[in-house]
């Protein structure tokens, strides 16, 4: 099957570009120095490919992602890098602990108690490092670790996500500020214990050490595998490896319309770029775009995701291509919660 | 089951508010004066409720929506209000014509030929009325209708969607400009023939006639059923009938975080409002928000969709509630393409 024969809109993964991205990252942060984040692709087949280049540990954002990874048998150490308070969901996670090592992030006494009550065995203490989201103040981390241990859980270390530093234009300033985060996490880790400091993302993966004095640093990058137009704005050694392919269904005097709309594309990072065109606006099932010359009805057009994570979550499968040949179809099987 | 016991994020439909919206619209545009657009909810159970108040004809945006409606046996006259050029998809639609009446929009010779080649029996001529998207120039419509008839298809009339007029602040200007659209469509219809003028949406439903001189006007409103914060900015007689419910999973000194993120909410109309709070920003699986007082960890929070159509498409089911009681669960079964 040729990519031009796929029904559209079609989510397409370029396996060669993907493999180059995976190889580049595996060279720079080999093995357990990277804990790939599956939220960026929600696809166990893609995670298995990440495992194939040496990463055994994975990061998840939702209980569904953890359960799906366990079900697929991919990875032997799964971190839910997010707080969960729902006893039912936590109990379901706890029931999976005989099949896989499962660790959950906690940042409050409520979260610690909920995890302990559900029977979870291992936690990391999630520390606030500047992004106003989850994470306890650094000074609260030791007490939370103590509480977790009192409740019978092991504390594997600390977590901190510096999401506010992923895309700084001034790379020197970015390096300084990420180093501050790393220093904070190391200080907190010294009072919390455990073997792990888990942190970072695609925009800062190169600014974290891999190990210092016996403490292991792992980076939770996800977007590096497939990339998007947002991260393309940073100077990163990764290339675009996924697209949404559409068909031109209507052509006017100054614009054309393709059947790739905002139900097929994450829109929180602005208009996704149209290859060889300029998007005017996206509707539910359309993009209206300009191009010189305009394409003809029936021609194909490629759209670059602006934010890969929600884009992947909108499709039930990705077509895997090598050049123009469709070589596989991967279910986006970690969708939902 | 109580709504507070649902796993979150949970898409919730308030059946009482929904029924009030459906009753209000059915009073104003009864029966075939409304062709409800299923793209707004992608749910055959909700479409069946629209059929229950008297609408037998439905509008669809994708082949998948048409096939799903046929499969569910809801509606006896389905309009695909969009151009499709893919022979495989068109053939699949044609194969459904013995189970339901199916009509497709066409706006080019390519679209007419593709529909005819696939064996489709009925079309409407899609006319450009100001929104730069699909639709032929009005002067091209008669020739397209002739071509369709030459190719053995029936022409049911004309379609025009004035999406650019849905949300004008100046309602007097809106009425004038929608009347211009209606006039254009009537003139084109006079040269094209057929019994239908199909047009409009939730923002202009009240500005179109229902029938003039034997020509039937149907409005393709969809959002009116569930509403969103975007349409809440217009003065419409419909109320919010769906929400995404989250759980507060983390509380800091100045903000709280709930497990409702941008993978659960359409983001193309800006930040969805948080009830009793102010969203700071949305992440994939989180909203960081302010509130006075801040909620406690474990409390529930409701988010109002900013754009209902993509929000519905992100969930596999909606929980139907009456007050705080969960009374049903509806599959969002028309997702995808």
XYZ file of C-alpha atoms in Angstrom:
674
model
C 0.000 0.000 0.000
C 1.219 3.468 -0.866
C 0.749 6.349 1.560
C -1.282 8.116 -1.134
C -3.846 5.306 -1.007
C -4.640 5.714 2.683
C -8.053 7.029 3.697
C -7.672 10.547 5.074
C -7.134 12.163 7.488
C -4.334 9.657 8.127
C -1.848 9.824 10.964
C 1.459 8.714 9.481
C 4.690 7.795 11.287
C 7.919 7.852 9.249
C 9.681 4.791 10.638
C 13.087 5.840 9.339
C 12.917 9.295 10.913
C 11.566 7.753 14.111
C 14.412 5.264 14.246
C 16.956 8.032 13.719
C 15.443 10.013 16.602
C 15.436 6.945 18.851
C 19.044 6.128 17.958
C 20.216 9.695 18.560
C 18.603 9.824 21.990
C 19.830 6.330 22.901
C 23.362 7.460 22.093
C 23.053 10.561 24.264
C 21.071 9.066 27.153
C 21.487 5.308 26.846
C 19.465 2.703 28.676
C 18.096 3.804 32.007
C 19.357 7.375 31.598
C 16.138 7.878 29.672
C 12.669 6.967 30.898
C 10.668 7.613 27.704
C 7.306 9.241 28.327
C 4.538 7.308 26.599
C 2.063 10.180 26.901
C 3.661 11.707 23.799
C 2.582 8.826 21.558
C 0.173 6.604 23.543
C 1.304 3.647 21.465
C 2.730 0.411 22.904
C 4.174 -0.563 19.512
C 6.220 2.621 19.509
C 7.206 2.056 23.152
C 8.384 -1.416 22.186
C 10.639 0.210 19.608
C 12.041 2.457 22.342
C 12.650 -0.675 24.408
C 14.402 -2.119 21.388
C 17.092 0.563 21.609
C 17.707 -0.129 25.263
C 15.211 1.726 27.427
C 13.507 -0.583 29.912
C 11.859 2.018 32.103
C 8.927 4.132 30.983
C 7.024 7.171 32.188
C 3.223 7.291 32.070
C 0.775 10.139 32.664
C -2.425 8.183 33.323
C -3.458 4.922 34.989
C -4.695 3.765 31.580
C -1.211 4.198 30.137
C 0.293 2.115 32.949
C -2.273 -0.647 32.540
C -1.827 -0.649 28.775
C 1.939 -0.942 29.045
C 1.578 -3.820 31.507
C -0.922 -5.493 29.215
C 1.434 -5.170 26.256
C 4.371 -6.402 28.304
C 6.532 -3.444 27.352
C 8.981 -2.135 29.956
C 9.817 -3.610 33.331
C 9.623 -0.437 35.429
C 6.684 1.925 34.964
C 6.476 5.339 36.642
C 3.111 7.074 36.851
C 4.525 10.599 36.949
C 1.298 12.072 38.202
C -0.800 12.217 41.332
C -3.869 9.976 41.601
C -6.319 10.100 44.512
C -9.047 7.793 43.205
C -9.076 4.611 45.343
C -10.556 2.547 42.512
C -7.892 3.584 40.019
C -5.123 3.161 42.575
C -6.399 -0.278 43.495
C -6.351 -1.310 39.845
C -2.743 -0.147 39.605
C -1.803 -2.012 42.778
C -3.264 -5.190 41.330
C -0.769 -4.953 38.465
C 2.297 -4.925 40.715
C 2.922 -8.645 40.375
C 3.213 -8.206 36.607
C 5.389 -5.073 36.542
C 7.252 -2.739 38.843
C 4.985 0.265 39.340
C 5.934 3.527 41.014
C 3.677 6.523 41.539
C 4.377 10.205 42.149
C 3.086 11.755 45.385
C 3.167 15.377 46.505
C 0.816 15.552 49.511
C -0.170 13.606 52.591
C -3.459 12.837 50.848
C -1.653 11.342 47.867
C 0.682 9.301 50.099
C -2.201 7.951 52.140
C -4.256 7.113 49.058
C -1.339 5.208 47.514
C -0.632 3.338 50.747
C -4.291 2.505 51.326
C -4.490 1.041 47.827
C -1.488 -1.204 48.444
C 0.991 0.473 46.143
C 4.566 -0.381 47.049
C 6.783 2.344 45.627
C 6.661 6.112 45.244
C 8.752 9.067 44.188
C 8.332 12.416 45.901
C 7.185 14.971 43.317
C 8.868 18.317 44.003
C 7.844 21.749 42.748
C 10.710 23.167 40.691
C 9.091 26.239 39.151
C 6.259 25.104 36.877
C 3.042 25.920 38.744
C 1.488 22.481 38.617
C 1.994 19.416 40.792
C 4.868 18.895 43.230
C 5.355 19.730 46.905
C 7.564 22.575 48.105
C 11.122 21.194 48.426
C 11.077 21.635 52.198
C 8.030 19.358 52.521
C 9.580 16.431 50.659
C 11.421 14.740 53.573
C 8.284 14.566 55.708
C 6.302 13.067 52.830
C 9.046 10.483 52.327
C 8.942 9.661 56.027
C 5.170 9.281 55.893
C 5.417 7.006 52.850
C 7.960 4.789 54.625
C 5.866 4.735 57.777
C 3.018 3.497 55.633
C 5.179 0.681 54.325
C 6.099 2.039 50.929
C 9.569 2.315 49.437
C 10.714 5.774 48.327
C 12.705 5.511 45.133
C 13.770 9.138 45.057
C 12.525 12.502 43.844
C 10.858 13.840 40.735
C 10.717 17.379 39.385
C 9.467 18.547 35.984
C 10.772 21.908 34.792
C 8.174 22.346 32.069
C 8.572 26.128 32.188
C 12.176 25.770 30.965
C 11.623 23.499 27.953
C 11.575 26.257 25.345
C 13.716 29.174 26.551
C 15.132 31.094 23.594
C 18.296 31.952 25.501
C 19.996 28.569 25.709
C 22.674 29.835 28.093
C 20.005 31.032 30.501
C 18.178 27.747 30.019
C 21.293 25.794 30.995
C 21.777 27.933 34.122
C 18.185 27.577 35.211
C 18.016 23.834 34.550
C 21.212 23.485 36.594
C 19.402 25.253 39.440
C 16.592 22.703 39.147
C 19.082 19.835 39.147
C 20.763 21.302 42.233
C 17.426 21.637 44.018
C 16.502 18.064 43.190
C 19.908 16.818 44.365
C 19.570 18.687 47.673
C 16.063 17.353 48.215
C 17.174 13.905 47.191
C 19.893 14.051 49.835
C 17.194 14.423 52.478
C 14.681 12.030 50.880
C 16.904 9.120 49.840
C 16.386 6.497 47.157
C 18.359 5.851 44.011
C 16.525 8.046 41.499
C 16.244 11.623 40.374
C 13.629 11.646 37.625
C 13.211 14.900 35.708
C 13.403 16.740 32.442
C 11.876 16.518 29.016
C 12.682 16.776 25.333
C 13.632 20.455 25.643
C 16.122 19.897 28.479
C 17.241 16.290 28.035
C 20.824 17.387 27.295
C 21.095 19.586 30.375
C 20.777 16.892 33.031
C 23.600 14.626 34.157
C 23.155 10.875 33.935
C 24.631 9.948 37.314
C 26.325 11.848 40.125
C 27.827 10.170 43.191
C 25.757 7.047 42.838
C 22.501 8.854 42.233
C 20.894 8.026 38.965
C 19.311 10.786 36.826
C 16.672 9.772 34.353
C 15.020 12.104 31.848
C 11.314 11.744 31.011
C 11.436 12.859 27.378
C 8.568 11.892 25.084
C 8.230 14.319 22.180
C 11.745 13.595 20.864
C 10.505 10.406 19.193
C 8.002 12.018 16.804
C 8.515 15.779 17.283
C 6.184 18.652 16.391
C 6.336 22.242 15.169
C 6.582 23.532 18.744
C 9.756 21.603 19.571
C 11.041 22.254 16.057
C 11.533 25.806 17.318
C 14.231 24.569 19.696
C 17.668 23.505 18.478
C 17.291 19.787 19.059
C 18.906 16.862 17.215
C 15.557 15.314 16.310
C 13.518 15.485 13.128
C 9.828 15.475 12.368
C 8.662 11.847 12.221
C 4.875 12.116 12.108
C 2.346 13.901 9.965
C -1.362 14.026 9.386
C -2.062 13.475 5.702
C -5.163 14.962 4.127
C -6.867 15.108 0.759
C -7.685 18.378 -0.967
C -11.471 18.297 -1.254
C -12.194 21.806 -2.547
C -10.252 24.522 -4.361
C -11.348 28.153 -4.680
C -9.662 31.062 -6.427
C -7.350 31.954 -3.540
C -7.463 28.978 -1.183
C -7.777 25.233 -0.993
C -9.449 23.028 1.618
C -8.200 19.678 2.873
C -9.957 17.129 5.077
C -7.606 17.552 8.044
C -9.307 19.507 10.777
C -8.946 20.327 14.426
C -10.479 17.006 15.468
C -7.345 15.388 14.009
C -4.793 17.852 15.424
C -3.897 19.259 18.824
C -4.609 22.985 18.653
C -3.138 24.257 21.928
C 0.137 25.289 20.273
C -1.463 27.298 17.479
C -2.176 26.372 13.893
C -0.315 23.262 12.738
C 1.805 24.081 9.680
C 0.725 22.855 6.244
C 3.655 21.599 4.159
C 4.055 23.830 1.071
C 1.151 25.959 2.211
C -0.040 28.492 4.765
C -2.992 27.577 6.975
C -5.685 30.256 7.114
C -7.775 28.507 9.749
C -8.792 25.092 10.991
C -12.380 23.882 11.360
C -13.586 20.607 12.868
C -12.900 18.619 9.713
C -11.124 21.114 7.437
C -8.073 23.246 7.003
C -8.405 26.223 4.687
C -4.956 27.094 3.377
C -3.131 29.144 0.790
C -0.382 27.850 -1.502
C 1.414 28.889 -4.691
C 0.373 27.267 -6.865
C -2.817 25.970 -5.291
C -3.122 22.171 -5.354
C -5.837 20.434 -7.329
C -8.824 18.608 -5.869
C -7.787 15.089 -4.938
C -4.123 15.917 -4.261
C -2.591 15.025 -0.922
C -1.299 17.494 1.636
C 0.769 16.945 4.790
C 0.212 18.738 8.062
C 2.899 18.884 10.756
C 1.456 18.459 14.250
C 1.938 21.578 16.386
C 1.719 19.487 19.572
C 2.309 15.813 19.084
C 0.809 14.512 22.359
C -2.836 15.533 21.867
C -2.571 14.869 18.131
C -1.677 11.224 18.699
C -4.504 10.924 21.237
C -7.069 11.898 18.583
C -6.353 8.937 16.299
C -7.034 5.273 16.867
C -4.079 4.148 14.777
C -0.954 5.377 13.047
C 0.104 4.195 9.621
C 3.800 3.379 9.621
C 5.557 4.340 6.410
C 9.019 3.987 4.951
C 9.274 6.482 2.157
C 5.905 6.209 0.435
C 5.334 2.581 1.369
C 2.999 1.676 4.214
C 4.794 -1.019 6.213
C 2.661 -1.350 9.332
C -0.287 -0.026 11.300
C 0.132 0.703 14.995
C -2.832 1.010 17.316
C -2.800 4.126 19.495
C -3.805 1.814 22.297
C -3.078 3.937 25.377
C -5.797 6.546 24.719
C -8.149 7.487 27.484
C -7.830 7.426 31.232
C -24.041 5.848 41.023
C -23.368 9.452 41.963
C -21.518 11.783 39.614
C -18.900 12.246 42.338
C -18.057 8.547 42.137
C -17.151 8.590 38.447
C -13.538 8.084 37.446
C -12.124 11.352 36.148
C -11.773 13.064 33.779
C -15.432 12.293 33.102
C -17.512 13.718 30.285
C -20.937 14.359 31.756
C -24.192 15.203 29.962
C -26.973 16.798 31.998
C -30.005 15.044 30.554
C -32.459 17.605 31.898
C -30.590 20.560 30.409
C -30.161 18.628 27.166
C -33.865 17.880 26.993
C -34.712 21.534 27.595
C -32.398 22.552 24.756
C -33.902 19.939 22.432
C -37.455 20.989 23.339
C -36.707 24.684 22.821
C -35.220 24.080 19.389
C -38.001 21.670 18.410
C -40.522 24.384 19.258
C -38.714 26.980 17.156
C -37.712 24.757 14.229
C -39.921 21.673 14.447
C -39.439 18.457 12.541
C -37.677 18.809 9.235
C -37.031 22.526 9.725
C -33.998 21.333 11.648
C -31.429 18.858 10.377
C -29.383 18.363 13.572
C -25.651 18.135 12.954
C -24.212 15.044 14.630
C -20.638 16.327 14.376
C -21.288 18.369 17.521
C -21.789 15.280 19.687
C -20.785 12.212 17.636
C -23.235 10.148 19.656
C -26.056 8.083 18.163
C -27.826 7.867 21.541
C -28.026 11.659 21.618
C -29.129 11.722 17.975
C -31.892 9.263 18.874
C -33.054 11.748 21.496
C -33.145 14.445 18.819
C -35.204 12.072 16.694
C -37.467 11.614 19.706
C -38.488 15.284 19.552
C -39.349 15.046 15.881
C -36.232 15.489 13.739
C -35.881 12.679 11.203
C -33.161 14.183 9.058
C -29.563 14.551 10.200
C -26.411 16.280 9.044
C -23.037 14.507 9.153
C -19.497 15.789 8.609
C -17.686 12.518 7.883
C -18.396 9.211 6.136
C -17.896 7.523 9.508
C -20.719 9.580 10.983
C -23.049 8.580 8.145
C -22.189 4.901 8.470
C -22.597 5.031 12.245
C -26.010 6.641 11.985
C -27.121 4.021 9.446
C -25.789 1.275 11.705
C -27.686 2.672 14.681
C -30.845 3.089 12.619
C -31.253 6.716 13.648
C -32.711 9.102 11.100
C -34.151 8.324 7.711
C -32.403 11.019 5.667
C -28.678 11.611 6.163
C -26.805 14.505 4.559
C -23.036 14.364 4.374
C -22.515 18.126 4.351
C -18.975 17.848 3.120
C -17.058 17.017 -0.032
C -15.492 13.550 -0.369
C -13.293 12.515 -3.293
C -12.054 9.134 -2.044
C -13.613 6.394 -4.265
C -13.351 3.806 -1.485
C -15.164 5.968 1.045
C -17.763 7.030 -1.497
C -18.343 3.417 -2.496
C -18.917 2.474 1.127
C -21.478 5.260 1.414
C -23.201 4.174 -1.786
C -23.515 0.653 -0.419
C -25.582 2.028 2.467
C -28.218 3.614 0.241
C -30.585 0.684 0.499
C -30.652 1.131 4.280
C -31.016 4.910 4.418
C -31.459 7.916 2.178
C -27.996 9.434 1.742
C -27.203 12.767 0.145
C -23.764 14.274 -0.327
C -22.540 17.837 -0.859
C -20.645 18.614 -4.062
C -18.909 21.825 -5.097
C -16.762 20.884 -8.125
C -16.852 18.778 -11.246
C -14.369 16.442 -9.540
C -16.710 15.973 -6.591
C -19.742 15.406 -8.841
C -17.884 12.840 -10.937
C -16.525 11.037 -7.887
C -20.015 10.788 -6.367
C -21.535 9.581 -9.626
C -18.771 7.064 -10.266
C -19.339 5.624 -6.787
C -23.054 5.168 -7.459
C -24.390 7.791 -5.077
C -27.907 8.827 -5.979
C -28.501 12.267 -4.494
C -26.533 15.472 -4.035
C -26.898 19.048 -2.895
C -24.865 21.792 -4.534
C -22.616 23.390 -1.903
C -22.428 27.141 -2.498
C -19.849 29.590 -1.179
C -21.666 32.190 0.928
C -18.733 34.020 2.520
C -16.855 31.586 4.757
C -13.632 30.756 2.894
C -13.998 26.999 2.919
C -15.935 24.632 0.680
C -18.674 25.660 -1.744
C -18.667 26.704 -5.391
C -19.169 30.290 -6.517
C -22.948 30.845 -6.844
C -22.681 31.292 -10.611
C -21.145 27.819 -11.003
C -23.955 25.995 -9.195
C -26.375 25.488 -12.122
C -23.715 23.847 -14.302
C -22.753 21.507 -11.462
C -26.405 20.598 -10.992
C -26.704 19.905 -14.716
C -23.616 17.710 -14.613
C -24.966 15.795 -11.622
C -28.264 15.157 -13.425
C -26.455 14.151 -16.603
C -24.594 11.620 -14.497
C -27.879 10.204 -13.238
C -28.032 11.761 -9.805
C -30.911 13.691 -8.287
C -30.199 17.241 -7.104
C -32.080 17.928 -3.890
C -31.222 21.607 -3.725
C -28.492 23.898 -2.456
C -26.403 24.159 0.689
C -24.543 27.138 2.120
C -22.895 27.473 5.519
C -22.378 31.012 6.781
C -19.906 30.050 9.499
C -18.405 33.535 9.484
C -21.726 34.971 10.711
C -22.364 32.654 13.688
C -20.991 34.990 16.334
C -21.401 38.614 15.213
C -21.688 40.921 18.213
C -24.019 43.258 16.348
C -27.167 41.174 16.081
C -28.865 43.641 13.739
C -25.927 43.417 11.346
C -25.973 39.643 11.750
C -29.634 39.500 10.737
C -28.984 41.658 7.668
C -26.013 39.606 6.559
C -27.734 36.258 7.131
C -30.680 37.566 5.092
C -28.206 38.273 2.280
C -27.028 34.658 2.499
C -30.591 33.406 2.456
C -31.304 35.562 -0.578
C -28.235 34.258 -2.384
C -29.215 30.681 -1.644
C -32.764 31.293 -2.829
C -31.554 32.823 -6.077
C -29.148 29.954 -6.678
C -31.823 27.475 -5.732
C -34.093 29.003 -8.345
C -31.566 28.055 -11.003
C -30.559 24.691 -9.485
C -33.934 23.258 -8.484
C -34.782 20.649 -5.875
C -36.834 20.975 -2.722
C -34.166 21.935 -0.165
C -32.174 24.881 1.025
C -29.911 23.542 3.763
C -27.953 26.123 5.739
C -27.225 27.763 9.056
C -26.029 26.726 12.467
C -26.624 27.282 16.150
C -25.630 30.950 15.934
C -28.054 31.765 13.095
C -30.811 29.160 13.465
C -33.385 31.855 14.258
C -32.506 33.977 11.222
C -33.552 31.544 8.518
C -37.130 30.997 7.358
C -38.586 27.499 7.488
C -40.311 27.519 4.096
C -40.814 30.071 1.345
C -42.938 29.430 -1.734
C -42.704 25.675 -1.500
C -38.980 25.621 -0.850
C -38.003 24.036 2.383
C -35.281 25.599 4.574
C -33.491 23.343 7.004
C -30.919 24.493 9.551
C -27.891 22.344 10.354
C -27.455 23.298 14.014
C -25.455 20.994 16.271
C -23.974 22.874 19.225
C -27.384 23.945 20.537
C -27.892 20.533 22.142
C -24.947 20.634 24.552
C -23.532 24.172 24.152
C -20.087 25.498 25.096
C -18.447 28.661 26.403
C -18.007 29.982 22.853
C -21.714 29.892 22.013
C -22.529 31.015 25.543
C -21.202 34.386 24.373
C -24.150 34.704 21.995
C -27.678 35.426 23.192
C -29.179 32.034 22.533
C -32.041 30.245 24.313
C -29.887 27.217 25.161
C -28.046 26.294 28.335
C -24.853 24.439 29.071
C -25.626 20.714 29.144
C -22.211 19.070 29.233
C -19.124 19.313 31.395
C -15.854 17.586 31.948
C -15.541 16.676 35.619
C -12.119 16.404 37.209
C -10.588 15.615 40.570
C -8.283 18.025 42.368
C -5.023 16.069 42.624
C -2.664 18.726 43.988
C -3.015 22.012 45.882
C -0.287 24.629 46.275
C -0.319 27.952 48.092
C -1.884 29.930 45.245
C -3.224 27.356 42.819
C -4.811 23.933 42.543
C -4.419 21.251 39.871
C -7.165 18.976 38.539
C -6.877 15.942 36.272
C -8.685 17.528 33.328
C -6.225 18.451 30.630
C -6.110 19.426 27.009
C -6.428 15.810 25.882
C -9.956 15.924 27.329
C -10.952 19.350 25.972
C -11.005 21.089 22.611
C -8.537 23.980 22.860
C -9.179 25.875 19.619
C -11.526 28.344 21.331
C -9.147 29.243 24.149
C -9.014 28.011 27.715
C -12.178 26.205 28.812
C -13.634 27.894 31.901
C -13.323 26.224 35.301
C -16.502 26.541 37.371
C -15.768 28.591 40.516
C -12.185 29.048 39.410
C -9.872 30.704 36.896
C -7.752 28.512 34.653
C -4.083 29.518 34.548
C -3.115 27.021 31.876
C -3.913 23.574 30.547
C -1.389 20.751 30.131
C -1.951 17.354 28.537
C -3.547 15.879 31.649
C -3.882 18.884 33.993
C -5.484 22.232 34.497
C -3.725 24.604 36.874
C -6.298 27.041 38.229
C -6.899 29.661 40.871
C -9.937 29.833 43.158
C -11.008 31.556 46.360
C -10.904 29.584 48.504
C -8.778 26.924 46.883
C -10.386 23.476 46.871
C -8.889 20.575 48.779
C -7.194 17.555 47.258
C -9.832 15.028 46.261
C -12.590 17.556 45.627
C -14.362 17.620 42.277
C -14.237 20.456 39.779
C -16.283 21.068 36.633
C -14.894 22.436 33.395
C -17.129 23.943 30.717
C -16.077 22.945 27.202
C -14.942 25.926 25.149
C -15.776 24.090 21.916
C -18.117 21.169 22.321
C -17.442 19.374 19.016
C -13.758 18.455 19.500
C -14.336 17.922 23.215
C -16.913 15.214 22.584
C -14.594 13.607 20.020
C -11.888 13.132 22.676
C -13.992 10.864 24.889
C -15.210 7.348 24.241
C -18.338 7.785 26.325
C -20.470 10.353 28.100
C -21.974 9.767 31.503
C -25.595 10.886 31.510
C -26.669 12.518 34.762
C -29.875 13.881 36.222
C -28.870 16.099 39.070
C -26.070 14.173 40.776
C -27.368 10.761 39.744
C -25.780 8.876 36.869
C -28.658 7.482 34.835
C -26.950 6.206 31.685
C -23.725 5.946 29.734
C -23.700 6.877 26.063
C -20.974 5.734 23.723
C -19.442 8.499 21.611
C -19.691 6.054 18.766
C -19.262 8.333 15.747
C -15.620 9.240 16.429
C -13.079 8.959 13.674
C -13.364 9.141 9.920
